[in-house]
Coordinates of C-alpha atoms and ligand atoms in Angstrom, one line a residue:
M1 CA 25.4 -19.0 -37.1
L2 CA 23.2 -20.3 -39.9
S3 CA 20.2 -18.2 -40.8
V4 CA 17.7 -19.3 -43.4
S5 CA 15.0 -16.9 -44.4
A6 CA 12.1 -17.5 -46.8
L7 CA 13.9 -20.4 -48.6
C8 CA 11.7 -21.8 -51.4
A9 CA 12.7 -24.8 -53.5
S10 CA 11.0 -26.8 -56.2
Y11 CA 11.5 -29.8 -58.4
G12 CA 9.9 -28.6 -61.7
A13 CA 6.3 -28.0 -60.8
I14 CA 6.6 -29.6 -57.4
R15 CA 7.0 -27.0 -54.6
A16 CA 9.1 -29.1 -52.2
V17 CA 9.8 -26.4 -49.7
D18 CA 7.7 -23.2 -49.2
T19 CA 8.6 -20.2 -47.2
L20 CA 10.4 -21.1 -44.0
D21 CA 12.7 -19.4 -41.5
L22 CA 15.2 -21.3 -39.4
E23 CA 18.4 -20.6 -37.4
V24 CA 21.2 -22.6 -36.0
A25 CA 23.2 -20.7 -33.4
P26 CA 26.9 -21.6 -32.8
A27 CA 27.5 -24.8 -30.9
R28 CA 23.8 -25.7 -31.0
L29 CA 22.2 -29.0 -32.0
V30 CA 19.0 -28.1 -33.9
T31 CA 16.8 -30.6 -35.6
I32 CA 14.2 -30.7 -38.3
L33 CA 11.5 -33.3 -37.7
G34 CA 8.9 -34.4 -40.2
A35 CA 7.3 -37.3 -42.0
N36 CA 8.1 -38.6 -45.4
G37 CA 8.1 -36.0 -48.1
A38 CA 7.9 -33.0 -45.7
G39 CA 10.8 -31.3 -47.4
K40 CA 13.6 -32.0 -44.9
S41 CA 16.2 -33.3 -47.4
T42 CA 15.4 -30.6 -49.9
T43 CA 16.1 -28.0 -47.1
L44 CA 19.4 -29.6 -46.2
R45 CA 20.4 -30.0 -49.8
S46 CA 19.6 -26.3 -50.5
I47 CA 21.8 -25.2 -47.5
A48 CA 24.6 -27.4 -48.8
G49 CA 24.4 -25.9 -52.3
L50 CA 23.3 -29.1 -54.0
H51 CA 19.9 -27.7 -54.8
R52 CA 19.3 -24.1 -55.9
P53 CA 16.6 -22.2 -53.9
I54 CA 14.2 -20.3 -56.0
A55 CA 13.8 -17.5 -53.5
G56 CA 15.1 -16.4 -50.2
S57 CA 18.3 -16.1 -48.4
I58 CA 20.8 -18.6 -46.7
R59 CA 23.5 -16.9 -44.6
L60 CA 26.4 -18.4 -42.8
D61 CA 28.0 -16.1 -40.3
G62 CA 26.5 -13.2 -42.2
V63 CA 27.7 -14.2 -45.6
E64 CA 25.1 -15.2 -48.3
I65 CA 25.8 -18.8 -49.4
G66 CA 22.5 -19.5 -51.1
R67 CA 23.8 -19.1 -54.7
L68 CA 27.3 -20.5 -54.3
P69 CA 28.4 -23.7 -56.0
T70 CA 28.6 -26.7 -53.7
H71 CA 32.4 -26.8 -53.4
R72 CA 32.5 -23.1 -52.3
V73 CA 29.8 -23.9 -49.7
V74 CA 32.0 -26.7 -48.3
Q75 CA 35.0 -24.4 -48.2
R76 CA 32.9 -21.9 -46.2
G77 CA 32.4 -24.6 -43.6
V78 CA 29.2 -26.5 -44.4
A79 CA 29.4 -30.3 -44.6
L80 CA 26.4 -32.5 -45.5
V81 CA 26.1 -36.2 -44.6
P82 CA 23.4 -37.1 -47.1
E83 CA 20.5 -39.6 -46.8
G84 CA 21.8 -43.0 -47.7
R85 CA 25.4 -42.3 -46.6
M86 CA 27.6 -41.8 -49.6
V87 CA 31.0 -43.5 -49.1
V88 CA 33.5 -44.3 -51.8
A89 CA 33.0 -48.1 -51.9
P90 CA 36.3 -49.3 -53.5
L91 CA 38.5 -47.1 -51.2
T92 CA 39.5 -48.0 -47.7
V93 CA 38.2 -46.3 -44.6
A94 CA 41.5 -44.3 -44.2
E95 CA 41.4 -43.3 -47.9
N96 CA 37.8 -42.1 -47.6
L97 CA 38.8 -39.9 -44.7
S98 CA 41.9 -38.4 -46.2
L99 CA 40.1 -37.7 -49.5
S100 CA 37.6 -35.6 -47.6
A101 CA 40.2 -33.5 -45.8
F102 CA 41.2 -32.0 -49.1
A103 CA 37.7 -30.8 -49.9
G104 CA 37.4 -28.8 -46.7
R105 CA 39.1 -26.0 -44.9
G106 CA 42.7 -27.3 -44.9
V107 CA 44.1 -30.6 -43.7
E108 CA 44.5 -30.9 -40.0
G109 CA 46.3 -34.0 -38.7
D110 CA 44.5 -34.1 -35.4
M111 CA 41.1 -34.3 -37.0
L112 CA 41.8 -37.9 -38.1
A113 CA 42.7 -38.8 -34.6
R114 CA 39.5 -37.2 -33.4
V115 CA 37.4 -39.2 -35.9
Y116 CA 39.0 -42.4 -34.8
D117 CA 38.5 -41.4 -31.2
L118 CA 34.8 -40.7 -31.9
F119 CA 34.4 -44.0 -33.8
P120 CA 36.8 -46.6 -32.5
R121 CA 35.2 -49.1 -34.9
L122 CA 36.5 -47.1 -37.8
A123 CA 40.0 -47.2 -36.4
E124 CA 39.8 -51.0 -36.2
R125 CA 38.7 -51.2 -39.8
R126 CA 40.8 -48.4 -41.3
S127 CA 42.3 -50.7 -43.9
Q128 CA 39.0 -52.3 -44.9
V129 CA 37.3 -51.2 -48.1
A130 CA 34.3 -49.0 -47.4
G131 CA 31.9 -51.1 -49.6
L132 CA 32.3 -54.1 -47.2
L133 CA 31.4 -52.2 -44.0
S134 CA 28.0 -52.7 -42.3
G135 CA 25.3 -50.0 -42.6
G136 CA 26.2 -48.6 -39.2
E137 CA 29.9 -48.5 -40.0
Q138 CA 29.2 -46.7 -43.3
Q139 CA 27.1 -44.2 -41.4
M140 CA 30.0 -43.6 -39.0
L141 CA 32.4 -43.2 -41.9
A142 CA 30.0 -40.8 -43.7
I143 CA 30.0 -38.6 -40.5
G144 CA 33.7 -39.0 -40.2
R145 CA 34.2 -37.8 -43.8
A146 CA 32.1 -34.7 -43.1
M147 CA 34.2 -34.0 -40.0
M148 CA 37.4 -34.2 -41.9
T149 CA 36.4 -31.0 -43.8
R150 CA 36.4 -29.2 -40.3
P151 CA 32.9 -27.9 -40.8
R152 CA 31.5 -24.8 -39.0
L153 CA 28.1 -26.4 -39.5
L154 CA 27.4 -30.2 -39.8
L155 CA 24.2 -31.2 -41.7
L156 CA 23.0 -34.8 -41.0
D157 CA 20.2 -36.3 -43.0
E158 CA 18.5 -39.1 -41.2
P159 CA 21.5 -40.8 -39.8
S160 CA 19.4 -43.5 -38.0
M161 CA 17.7 -44.6 -41.2
G162 CA 17.8 -48.4 -41.7
L163 CA 20.0 -49.1 -38.7
A164 CA 19.4 -51.6 -35.8
P165 CA 18.5 -49.9 -32.5
A166 CA 21.9 -50.7 -30.9
I167 CA 23.7 -49.1 -33.8
V168 CA 21.4 -46.1 -33.7
D169 CA 22.4 -45.6 -30.1
Q170 CA 26.1 -45.6 -31.1
V171 CA 25.6 -43.1 -33.9
F172 CA 23.5 -40.8 -31.6
S173 CA 26.1 -41.0 -28.9
A174 CA 28.7 -39.8 -31.4
I175 CA 26.4 -36.9 -32.3
V176 CA 26.0 -36.0 -28.6
A177 CA 29.8 -36.1 -28.3
L178 CA 30.3 -33.8 -31.2
H179 CA 27.7 -31.4 -29.8
R180 CA 29.5 -31.5 -26.4
D181 CA 32.7 -30.5 -28.2
G182 CA 30.9 -27.4 -29.5
Q183 CA 30.1 -28.5 -33.1
S184 CA 27.1 -26.7 -34.6
I185 CA 24.7 -29.3 -36.0
L186 CA 21.5 -29.3 -38.0
L187 CA 20.0 -32.8 -37.8
V188 CA 17.1 -34.1 -39.9
E189 CA 15.2 -37.0 -38.4
Q190 CA 11.9 -38.9 -38.6
N191 CA 12.5 -40.4 -35.2
A192 CA 11.1 -37.7 -32.9
E193 CA 11.4 -39.5 -29.6
I194 CA 15.2 -40.1 -29.6
T195 CA 15.9 -36.8 -31.4
L196 CA 14.0 -34.6 -28.8
E197 CA 16.2 -36.2 -26.1
I198 CA 19.4 -34.8 -27.5
C199 CA 18.6 -31.5 -29.3
D200 CA 18.5 -27.9 -28.0
Y201 CA 15.8 -26.8 -30.4
A202 CA 13.5 -28.5 -33.0
Y203 CA 11.5 -27.4 -36.0
V204 CA 8.7 -29.6 -37.3
M205 CA 8.0 -29.6 -41.0
R206 CA 5.0 -30.7 -42.9
R207 CA 4.3 -30.4 -46.6
G208 CA 7.2 -28.0 -47.2
R209 CA 6.5 -25.7 -44.2
I210 CA 7.5 -25.3 -40.6
V211 CA 4.4 -26.0 -38.6
A212 CA 5.8 -26.0 -35.1
A213 CA 9.1 -25.0 -33.4
G214 CA 10.5 -24.9 -29.9
T215 CA 12.6 -26.5 -27.2
P216 CA 12.1 -30.3 -26.7
E217 CA 10.2 -29.5 -23.5
S218 CA 7.7 -27.2 -25.2
L219 CA 7.2 -29.6 -28.1
R220 CA 6.7 -32.5 -25.7
A221 CA 4.1 -30.5 -23.9
A222 CA 2.3 -30.1 -27.2
G223 CA 2.7 -33.9 -27.7
A224 CA -0.7 -34.6 -29.3
V225 CA -0.2 -31.8 -31.8
L226 CA 3.3 -33.0 -32.7
E227 CA 2.1 -36.6 -33.2
A228 CA -0.5 -35.4 -35.6
Y229 CA 2.1 -33.6 -37.7
L230 CA 4.5 -36.5 -37.7
A231 CA 2.0 -39.1 -38.6
Ligands
ATP1 N1 14.4 -35.3 -57.3 C1 13.1 -35.0 -57.1 N2 12.2 -34.8 -58.1 C2 10.9 -34.5 -57.9 N3 10.4 -34.4 -56.7 C3 11.1 -34.6 -55.7 C4 12.5 -34.9 -55.8 N4 13.0 -35.0 -54.5 C5 12.0 -34.8 -53.7 N5 10.9 -34.5 -54.3 C6 9.6 -34.2 -53.7 O1 9.7 -33.0 -52.9 C7 9.0 -33.1 -51.7 C8 9.9 -33.1 -50.5 O2 10.9 -34.1 -50.6 P1 12.1 -34.3 -49.6 O3 12.9 -35.4 -50.1 O4 12.8 -33.0 -49.3 O5 11.3 -34.7 -48.2 P2 11.9 -35.4 -46.9 O6 11.2 -34.7 -45.8 O7 13.4 -35.5 -46.9 O8 11.3 -36.9 -47.0 P3 11.9 -38.3 -46.5 O9 11.6 -38.4 -45.1 O10 11.1 -39.3 -47.3 O11 13.4 -38.4 -46.8 C9 8.3 -34.5 -51.8 O12 7.0 -34.2 -52.3 C10 9.1 -35.3 -52.8 O13 8.3 -36.2 -53.5
MG2 MG1 14.7 -37.0 -46.8

């Protein structure tokens, strides 16, 4: 269970995220929706220990992680797939995956098989250097790398960004498969339509605050309001 309470984060004088409260219960797929600059990435980066919150509390399974260095947060079971999918370009797919396993909660052989099962395309291209993969394949590899750390909580920052619709479908199918397997996921997206189809619960952010929250059904019922926030 992730519980964020009154997290505030700033970049110098810019208050990127104001007071907010959010929760991800075990095995849930929760999303943060919001337009450009809403503070979605800052929130994820703060949870992952890449950005230090100036106030508030971030707890994972009851333990405060808000002031821990990033590698300790990873060891506690939080894995971030950042915006723009960071893969190690000169290394192969297989090397990228095995490198990540060491950062996490112990190497587990069957996780590699699970990643290849989830993304058959990565299995086919396992000896290819990551820098030569397509955008969609790099996104799959970035998610695979995060999975290799055996996360309790997977944080995904706009995995659909810049991908062709057919590839977006593949990436979202993999997210649905992970959710079905019981993986806890916090997914950040601008694409509200496709995201509300797959999540259990969604928060809507605007200008650093949560302005709406609820199940996909309740947010769809408030459709006009939601569109105004996402515009
Ligand atoms: N490194 C930075 N330095 C200064 N300001 C920043 C920095 N990163 C983000 N900001 C500002 O903080 C606010 C929130 O940005 P953030 O990147 O968290 O939003 P976002 O919801 O992820 O947006 P996007 O959809 O464009 O990725 C914005 O006003 C942004 O300009
Ligand atoms: Mg962002």
